[in-house]
mmCIF file of C-alpha atoms in Angstrom:
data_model
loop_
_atom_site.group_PDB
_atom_site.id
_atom_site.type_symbol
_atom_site.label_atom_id
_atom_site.label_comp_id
_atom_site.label_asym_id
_atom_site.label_seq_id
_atom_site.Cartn_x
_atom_site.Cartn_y
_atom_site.Cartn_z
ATOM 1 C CA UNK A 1 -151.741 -74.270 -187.618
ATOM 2 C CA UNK A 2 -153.142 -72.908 -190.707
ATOM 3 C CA UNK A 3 -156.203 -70.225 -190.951
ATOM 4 C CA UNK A 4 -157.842 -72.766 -192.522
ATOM 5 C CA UNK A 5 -157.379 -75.774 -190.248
ATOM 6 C CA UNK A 6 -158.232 -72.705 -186.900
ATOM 7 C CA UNK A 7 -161.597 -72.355 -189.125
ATOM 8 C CA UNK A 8 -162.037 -76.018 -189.168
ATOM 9 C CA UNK A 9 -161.981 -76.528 -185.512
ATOM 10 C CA UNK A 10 -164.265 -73.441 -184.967
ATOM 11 C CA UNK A 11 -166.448 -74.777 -187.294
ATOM 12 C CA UNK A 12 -166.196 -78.194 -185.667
ATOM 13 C CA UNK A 13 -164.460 -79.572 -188.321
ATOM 14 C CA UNK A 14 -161.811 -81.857 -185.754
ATOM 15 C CA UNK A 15 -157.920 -81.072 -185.357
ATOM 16 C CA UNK A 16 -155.390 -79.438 -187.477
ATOM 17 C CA UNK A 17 -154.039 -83.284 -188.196
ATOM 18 C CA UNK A 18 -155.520 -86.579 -187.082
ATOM 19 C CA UNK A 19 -153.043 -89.750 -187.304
ATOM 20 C CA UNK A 20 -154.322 -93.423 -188.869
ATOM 21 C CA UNK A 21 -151.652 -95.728 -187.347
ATOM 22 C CA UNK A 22 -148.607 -94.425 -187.835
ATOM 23 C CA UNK A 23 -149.937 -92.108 -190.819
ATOM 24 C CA UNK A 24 -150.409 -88.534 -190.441
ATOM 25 C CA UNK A 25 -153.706 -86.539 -191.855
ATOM 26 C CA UNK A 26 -153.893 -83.287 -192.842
ATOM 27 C CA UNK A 27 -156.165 -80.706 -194.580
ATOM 28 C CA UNK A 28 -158.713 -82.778 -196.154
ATOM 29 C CA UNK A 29 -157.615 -86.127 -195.419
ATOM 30 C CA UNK A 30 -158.123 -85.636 -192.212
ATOM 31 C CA UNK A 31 -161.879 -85.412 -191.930
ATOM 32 C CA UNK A 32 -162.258 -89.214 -192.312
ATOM 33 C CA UNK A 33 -165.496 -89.780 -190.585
ATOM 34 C CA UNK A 34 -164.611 -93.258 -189.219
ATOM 35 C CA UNK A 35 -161.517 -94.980 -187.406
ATOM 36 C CA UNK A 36 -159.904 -98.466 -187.735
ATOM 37 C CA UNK A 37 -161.771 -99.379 -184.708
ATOM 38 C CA UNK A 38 -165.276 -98.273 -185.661
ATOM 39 C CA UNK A 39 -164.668 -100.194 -189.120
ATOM 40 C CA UNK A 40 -163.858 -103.242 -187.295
ATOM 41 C CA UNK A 41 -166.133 -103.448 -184.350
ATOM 42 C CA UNK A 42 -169.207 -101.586 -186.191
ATOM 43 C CA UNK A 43 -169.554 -102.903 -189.655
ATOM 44 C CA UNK A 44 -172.898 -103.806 -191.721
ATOM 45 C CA UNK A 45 -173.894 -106.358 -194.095
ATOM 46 C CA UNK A 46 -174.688 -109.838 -194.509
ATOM 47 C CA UNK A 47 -171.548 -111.384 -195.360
ATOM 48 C CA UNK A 48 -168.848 -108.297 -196.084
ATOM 49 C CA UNK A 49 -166.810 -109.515 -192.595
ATOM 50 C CA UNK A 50 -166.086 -112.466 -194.236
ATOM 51 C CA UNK A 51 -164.263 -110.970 -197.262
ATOM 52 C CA UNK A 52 -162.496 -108.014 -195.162
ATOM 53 C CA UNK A 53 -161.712 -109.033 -191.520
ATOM 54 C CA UNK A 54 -159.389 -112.110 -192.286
ATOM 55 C CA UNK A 55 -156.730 -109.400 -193.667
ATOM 56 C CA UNK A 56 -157.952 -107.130 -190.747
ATOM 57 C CA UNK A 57 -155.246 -109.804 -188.994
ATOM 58 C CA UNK A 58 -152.591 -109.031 -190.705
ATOM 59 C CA UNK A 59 -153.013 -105.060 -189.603
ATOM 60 C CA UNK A 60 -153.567 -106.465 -186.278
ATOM 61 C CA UNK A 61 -150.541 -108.562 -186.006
ATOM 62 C CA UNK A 62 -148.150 -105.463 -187.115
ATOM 63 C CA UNK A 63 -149.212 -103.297 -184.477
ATOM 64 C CA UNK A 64 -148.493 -105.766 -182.122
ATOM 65 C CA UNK A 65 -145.285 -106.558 -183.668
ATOM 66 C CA UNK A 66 -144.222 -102.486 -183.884
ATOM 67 C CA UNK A 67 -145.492 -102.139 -180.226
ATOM 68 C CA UNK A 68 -143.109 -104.944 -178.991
ATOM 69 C CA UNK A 69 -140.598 -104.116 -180.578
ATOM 70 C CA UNK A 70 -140.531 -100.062 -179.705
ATOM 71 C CA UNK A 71 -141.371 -100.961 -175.976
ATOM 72 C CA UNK A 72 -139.296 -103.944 -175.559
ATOM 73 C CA UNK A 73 -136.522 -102.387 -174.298
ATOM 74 C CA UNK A 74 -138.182 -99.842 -171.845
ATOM 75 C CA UNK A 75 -136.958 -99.845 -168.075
ATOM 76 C CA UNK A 76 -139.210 -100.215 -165.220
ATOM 77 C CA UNK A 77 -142.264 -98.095 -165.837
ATOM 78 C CA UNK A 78 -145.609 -96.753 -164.608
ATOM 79 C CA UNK A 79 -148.540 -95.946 -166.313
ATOM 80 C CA UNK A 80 -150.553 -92.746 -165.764
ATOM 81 C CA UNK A 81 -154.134 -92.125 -166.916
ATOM 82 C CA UNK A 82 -156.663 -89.082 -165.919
ATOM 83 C CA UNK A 83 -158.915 -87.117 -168.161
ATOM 84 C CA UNK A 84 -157.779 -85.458 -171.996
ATOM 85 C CA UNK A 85 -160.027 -82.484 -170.802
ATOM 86 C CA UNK A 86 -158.115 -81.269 -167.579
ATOM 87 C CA UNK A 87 -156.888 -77.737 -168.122
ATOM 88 C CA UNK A 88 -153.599 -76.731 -166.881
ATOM 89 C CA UNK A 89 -155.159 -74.031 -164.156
ATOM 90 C CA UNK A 90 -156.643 -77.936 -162.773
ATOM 91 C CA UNK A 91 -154.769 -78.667 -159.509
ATOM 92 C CA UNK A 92 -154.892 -82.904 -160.914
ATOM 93 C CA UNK A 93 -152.939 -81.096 -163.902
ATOM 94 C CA UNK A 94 -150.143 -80.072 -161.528
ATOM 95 C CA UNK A 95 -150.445 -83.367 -159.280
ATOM 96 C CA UNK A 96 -150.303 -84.440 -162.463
ATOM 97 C CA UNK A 97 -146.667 -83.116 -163.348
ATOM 98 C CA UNK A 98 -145.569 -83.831 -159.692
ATOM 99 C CA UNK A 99 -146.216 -87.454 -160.351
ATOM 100 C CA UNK A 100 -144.290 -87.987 -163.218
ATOM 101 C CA UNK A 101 -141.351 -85.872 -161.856
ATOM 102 C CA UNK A 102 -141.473 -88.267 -158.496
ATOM 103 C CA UNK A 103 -141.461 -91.243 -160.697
ATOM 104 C CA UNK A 104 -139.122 -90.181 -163.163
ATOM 105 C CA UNK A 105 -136.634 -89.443 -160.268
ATOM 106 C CA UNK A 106 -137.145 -93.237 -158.567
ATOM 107 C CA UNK A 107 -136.007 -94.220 -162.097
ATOM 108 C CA UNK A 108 -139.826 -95.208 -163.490
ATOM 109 C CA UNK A 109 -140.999 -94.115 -167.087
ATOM 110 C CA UNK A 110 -144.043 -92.820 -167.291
ATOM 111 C CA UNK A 111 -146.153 -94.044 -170.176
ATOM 112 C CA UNK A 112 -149.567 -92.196 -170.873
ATOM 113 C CA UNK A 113 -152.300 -92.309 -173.625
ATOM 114 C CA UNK A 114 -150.251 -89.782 -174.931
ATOM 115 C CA UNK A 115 -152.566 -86.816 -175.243
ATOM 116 C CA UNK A 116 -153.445 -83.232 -173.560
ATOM 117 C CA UNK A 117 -154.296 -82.866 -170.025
ATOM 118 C CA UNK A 118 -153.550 -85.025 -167.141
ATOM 119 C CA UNK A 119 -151.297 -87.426 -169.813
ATOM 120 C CA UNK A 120 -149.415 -84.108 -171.051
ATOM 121 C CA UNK A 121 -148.797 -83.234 -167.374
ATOM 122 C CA UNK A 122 -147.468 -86.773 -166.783
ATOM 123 C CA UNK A 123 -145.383 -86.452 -169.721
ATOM 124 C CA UNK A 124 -144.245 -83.430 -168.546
ATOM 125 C CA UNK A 125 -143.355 -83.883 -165.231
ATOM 126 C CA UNK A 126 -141.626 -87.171 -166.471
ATOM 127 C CA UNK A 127 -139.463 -84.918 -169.120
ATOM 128 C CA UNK A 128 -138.554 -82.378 -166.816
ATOM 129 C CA UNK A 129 -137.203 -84.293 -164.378
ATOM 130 C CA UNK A 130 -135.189 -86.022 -166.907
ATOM 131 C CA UNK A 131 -137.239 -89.493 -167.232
ATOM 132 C CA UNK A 132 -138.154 -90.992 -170.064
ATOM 133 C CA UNK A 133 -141.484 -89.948 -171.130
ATOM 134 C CA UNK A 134 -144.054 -92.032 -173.192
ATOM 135 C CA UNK A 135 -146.843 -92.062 -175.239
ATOM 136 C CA UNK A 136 -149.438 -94.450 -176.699
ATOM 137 C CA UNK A 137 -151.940 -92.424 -178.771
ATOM 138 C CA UNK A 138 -154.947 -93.745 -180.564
ATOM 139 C CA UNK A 139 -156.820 -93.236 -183.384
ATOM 140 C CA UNK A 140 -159.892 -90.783 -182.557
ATOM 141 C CA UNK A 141 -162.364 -88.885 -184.728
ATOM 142 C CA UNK A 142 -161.307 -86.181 -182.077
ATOM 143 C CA UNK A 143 -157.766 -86.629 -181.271
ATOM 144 C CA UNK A 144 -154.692 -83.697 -180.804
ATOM 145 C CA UNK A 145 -151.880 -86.197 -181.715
ATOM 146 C CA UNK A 146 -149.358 -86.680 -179.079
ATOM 147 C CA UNK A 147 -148.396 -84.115 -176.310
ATOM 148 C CA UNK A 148 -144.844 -82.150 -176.899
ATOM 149 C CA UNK A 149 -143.561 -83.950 -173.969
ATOM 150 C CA UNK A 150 -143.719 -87.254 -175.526
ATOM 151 C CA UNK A 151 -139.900 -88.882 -176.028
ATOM 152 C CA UNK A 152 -141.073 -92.158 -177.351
ATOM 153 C CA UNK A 153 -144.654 -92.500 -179.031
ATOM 154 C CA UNK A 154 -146.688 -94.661 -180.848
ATOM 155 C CA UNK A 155 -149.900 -94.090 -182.268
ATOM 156 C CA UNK A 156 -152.527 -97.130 -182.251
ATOM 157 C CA UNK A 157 -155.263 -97.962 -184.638
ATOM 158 C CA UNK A 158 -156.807 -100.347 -181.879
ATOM 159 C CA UNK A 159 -157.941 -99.581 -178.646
ATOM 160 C CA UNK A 160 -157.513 -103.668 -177.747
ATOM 161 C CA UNK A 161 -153.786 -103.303 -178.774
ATOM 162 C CA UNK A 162 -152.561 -100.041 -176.836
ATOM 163 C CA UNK A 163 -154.180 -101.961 -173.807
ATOM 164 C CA UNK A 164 -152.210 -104.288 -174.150
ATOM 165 C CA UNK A 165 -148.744 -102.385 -174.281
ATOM 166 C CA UNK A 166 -150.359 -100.318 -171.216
ATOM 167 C CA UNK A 167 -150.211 -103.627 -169.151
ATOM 168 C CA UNK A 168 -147.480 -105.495 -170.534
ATOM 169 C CA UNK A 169 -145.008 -102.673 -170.028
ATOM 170 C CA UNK A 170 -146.060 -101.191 -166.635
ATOM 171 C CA UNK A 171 -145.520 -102.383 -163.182
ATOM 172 C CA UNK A 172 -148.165 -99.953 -161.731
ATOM 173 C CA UNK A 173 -151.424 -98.017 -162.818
ATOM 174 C CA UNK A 174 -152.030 -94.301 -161.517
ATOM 175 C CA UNK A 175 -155.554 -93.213 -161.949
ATOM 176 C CA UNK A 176 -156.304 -89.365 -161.706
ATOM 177 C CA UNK A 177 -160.009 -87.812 -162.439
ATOM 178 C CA UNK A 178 -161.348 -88.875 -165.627
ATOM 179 C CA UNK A 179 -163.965 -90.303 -167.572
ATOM 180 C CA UNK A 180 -165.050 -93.646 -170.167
ATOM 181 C CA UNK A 181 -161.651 -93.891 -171.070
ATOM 182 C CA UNK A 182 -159.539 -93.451 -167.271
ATOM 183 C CA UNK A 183 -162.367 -95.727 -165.919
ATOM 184 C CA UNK A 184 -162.125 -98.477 -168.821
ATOM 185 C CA UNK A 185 -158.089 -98.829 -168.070
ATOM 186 C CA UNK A 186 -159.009 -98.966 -163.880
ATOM 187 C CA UNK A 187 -161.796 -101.611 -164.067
ATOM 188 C CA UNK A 188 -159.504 -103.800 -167.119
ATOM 189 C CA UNK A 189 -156.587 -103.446 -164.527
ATOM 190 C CA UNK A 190 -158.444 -104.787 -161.797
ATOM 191 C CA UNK A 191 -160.279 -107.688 -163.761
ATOM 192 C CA UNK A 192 -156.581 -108.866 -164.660
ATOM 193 C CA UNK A 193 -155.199 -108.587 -160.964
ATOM 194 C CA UNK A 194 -158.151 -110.165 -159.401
ATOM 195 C CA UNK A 195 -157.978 -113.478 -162.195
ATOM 196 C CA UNK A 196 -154.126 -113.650 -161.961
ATOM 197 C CA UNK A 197 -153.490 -112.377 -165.681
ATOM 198 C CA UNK A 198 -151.000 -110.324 -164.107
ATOM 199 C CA UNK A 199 -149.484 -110.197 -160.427
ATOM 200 C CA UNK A 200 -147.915 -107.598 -157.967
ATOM 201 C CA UNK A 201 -149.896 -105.170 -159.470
ATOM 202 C CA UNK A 202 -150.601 -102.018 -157.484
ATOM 203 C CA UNK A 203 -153.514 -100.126 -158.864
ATOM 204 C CA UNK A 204 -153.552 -96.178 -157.518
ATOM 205 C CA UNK A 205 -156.141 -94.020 -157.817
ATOM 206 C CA UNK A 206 -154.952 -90.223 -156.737
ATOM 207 C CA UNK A 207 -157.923 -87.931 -155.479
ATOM 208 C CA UNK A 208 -160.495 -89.119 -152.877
ATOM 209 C CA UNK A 209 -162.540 -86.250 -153.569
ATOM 210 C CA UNK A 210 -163.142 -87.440 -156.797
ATOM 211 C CA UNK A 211 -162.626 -90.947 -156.343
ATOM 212 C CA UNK A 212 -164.494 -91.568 -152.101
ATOM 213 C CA UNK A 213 -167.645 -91.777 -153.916
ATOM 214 C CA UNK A 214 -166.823 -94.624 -156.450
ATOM 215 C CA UNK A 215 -164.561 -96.660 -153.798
ATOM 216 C CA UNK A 216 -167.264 -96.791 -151.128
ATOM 217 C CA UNK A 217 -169.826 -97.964 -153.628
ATOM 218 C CA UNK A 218 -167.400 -100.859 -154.177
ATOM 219 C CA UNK A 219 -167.413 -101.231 -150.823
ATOM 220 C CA UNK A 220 -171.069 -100.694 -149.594
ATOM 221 C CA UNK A 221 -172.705 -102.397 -152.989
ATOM 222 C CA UNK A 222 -170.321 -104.582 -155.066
ATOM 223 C CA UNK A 223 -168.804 -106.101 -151.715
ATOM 224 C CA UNK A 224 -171.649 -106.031 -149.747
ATOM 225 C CA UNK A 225 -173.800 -107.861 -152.474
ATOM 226 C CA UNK A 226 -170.835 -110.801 -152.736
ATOM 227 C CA UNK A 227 -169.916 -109.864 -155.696
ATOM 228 C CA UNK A 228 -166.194 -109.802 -154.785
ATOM 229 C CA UNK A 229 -164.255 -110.632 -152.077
ATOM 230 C CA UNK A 230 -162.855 -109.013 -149.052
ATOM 231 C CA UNK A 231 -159.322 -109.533 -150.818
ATOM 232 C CA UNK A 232 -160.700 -108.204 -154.152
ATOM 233 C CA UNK A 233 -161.219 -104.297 -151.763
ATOM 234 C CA UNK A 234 -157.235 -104.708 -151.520
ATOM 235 C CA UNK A 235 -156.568 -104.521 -154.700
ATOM 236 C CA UNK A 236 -157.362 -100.371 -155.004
ATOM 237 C CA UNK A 237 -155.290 -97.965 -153.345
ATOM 238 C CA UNK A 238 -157.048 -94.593 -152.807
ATOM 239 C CA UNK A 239 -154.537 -91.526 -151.784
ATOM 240 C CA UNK A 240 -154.007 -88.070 -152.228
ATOM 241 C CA UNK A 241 -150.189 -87.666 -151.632
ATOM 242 C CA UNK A 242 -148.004 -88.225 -154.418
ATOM 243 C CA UNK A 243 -145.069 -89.279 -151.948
ATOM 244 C CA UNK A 244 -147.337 -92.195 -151.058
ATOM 245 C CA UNK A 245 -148.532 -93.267 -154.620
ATOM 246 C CA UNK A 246 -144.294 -93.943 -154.541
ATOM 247 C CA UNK A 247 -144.392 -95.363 -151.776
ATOM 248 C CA UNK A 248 -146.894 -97.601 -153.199
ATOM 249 C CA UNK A 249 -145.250 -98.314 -156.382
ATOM 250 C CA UNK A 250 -141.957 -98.943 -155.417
ATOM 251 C CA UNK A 251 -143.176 -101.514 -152.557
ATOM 252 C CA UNK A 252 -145.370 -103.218 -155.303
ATOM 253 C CA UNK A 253 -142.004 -103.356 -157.317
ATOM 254 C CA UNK A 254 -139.668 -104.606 -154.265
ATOM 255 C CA UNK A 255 -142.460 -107.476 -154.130
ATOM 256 C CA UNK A 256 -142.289 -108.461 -158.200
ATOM 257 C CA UNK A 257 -138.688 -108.442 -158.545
ATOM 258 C CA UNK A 258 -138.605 -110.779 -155.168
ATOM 259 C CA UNK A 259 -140.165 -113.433 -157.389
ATOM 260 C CA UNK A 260 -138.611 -112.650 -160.405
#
């Protein structure tokens, strides 16, 4: 890193490099002050969508195509999410890198969002134990690129699309302390296992210091109100033992491949 680009970030400037897709932005370039996303979703004007989202599709359709094809041929694998801000003195950093070992050793990749904290420790823990180790970045007006533990990564321009890969590739989600983005992936998850999008699902979430309070409002409000279904509580597993988030996994697994 540059003196310039360390003056940048003091300054508040963003990271050394931000990535577009698959394109990489540096010095100048990279202080773009919008992303694909916000372009799409957020745009203004009477009629400009007409004129400029049509051939949004054709973006659309080759980062669908380039995910496919990179993650096609990926074995069994788990996804791990948990918050970009967890430092590596967190204990969830280290759980974090125990995970990824266990399920790199049970012969699971591990496929993360890619970036610093509890993904880099998943990433990590995946690479050292000789696993394959992946990573799905996105484009972010604040974004570090992908973690140095990454083996295979791809970097997104749409949030929609990198869900996609998360669920299409993965037999399992693991949930550690995070924020908008951890609790985005755990609530999509579960909206997909309780309609039937996908099946033999096992959703994880690993800390019920962090994670009691939200489960037993599910419980005592969402459940008690009707709003789901005594089945629909089965469908979270709350733990704080990585040997049983294996367990959990691999029974989850046993079950799928029985009816495939």
């Amino acid at each position: 890193m540059t003196e310039f680009d360390d003056d940048a970030q003091r300054n508040g400037a963003g990271p050394a490099e931000r990535f577009r897709g698959p394109v990489v932005l540096r010095g100048e370039q990279r202080l773009q002050s919008t992303t694909t996303d916000q372009r799409l979703l957020d745009s203004r004007g009477p009629s400009d969508w007409v004129h400029t989202d049509p051939w949004r599709v054709f973006r659309i359709q080759a980062e669908f195509v380039e995910g496919f094809g990179a993650l096609a041929s990926l074995p069994r694998s788990v996804a791990v999410f948990g918050s970009a801000r967890t430092k590596p003195d967190n204990p969830y950093y280290e759980a974090a890198v125990q995970i990824g070992s266990a399920l790199a050793r049970e012969g699971f990749a591990v496929i993360t969002g890619g970036g610093p904290g509890v993904m880099e420790a998943a990433n990590k823990g995946a690479k050292q134990a000789g696993g394959l180790s992946v990573g799905l970045g996105i484009e972010l007006p604040f974004e570090q690129g992908l973690n140095q533990y990454v083996d295979l990564g791809i970097n997104f321009r749409y949030f929609f699309t990198r869900k996609t890969m998360f669920v299409k590739y993965s037999q399992a989600f693991v949930c550690l302390p995070g924020g908008f983005g951890t609790l985005d992936e755990l609530f999509e998850a579960l909206t997909l296992v309780q309609t039937k999008k996908v099946t033999k699902f096992p959703v994880v979430l690993f800390g019920s210091e962090y994670w009691g309070g939200l489960v037993d409002w599910i419980h005592q409000r969402v459940a008690e109100s009707g709003n789901i279904s005594d089945p629909d509580l089965k469908l979270v597993h709350l733990t704080d033992d990585v040997d049983d988030v294996i367990r959990v996994v691999h029974d989850a697994y046993a079950a799928w491949e029985a009816t495939h």
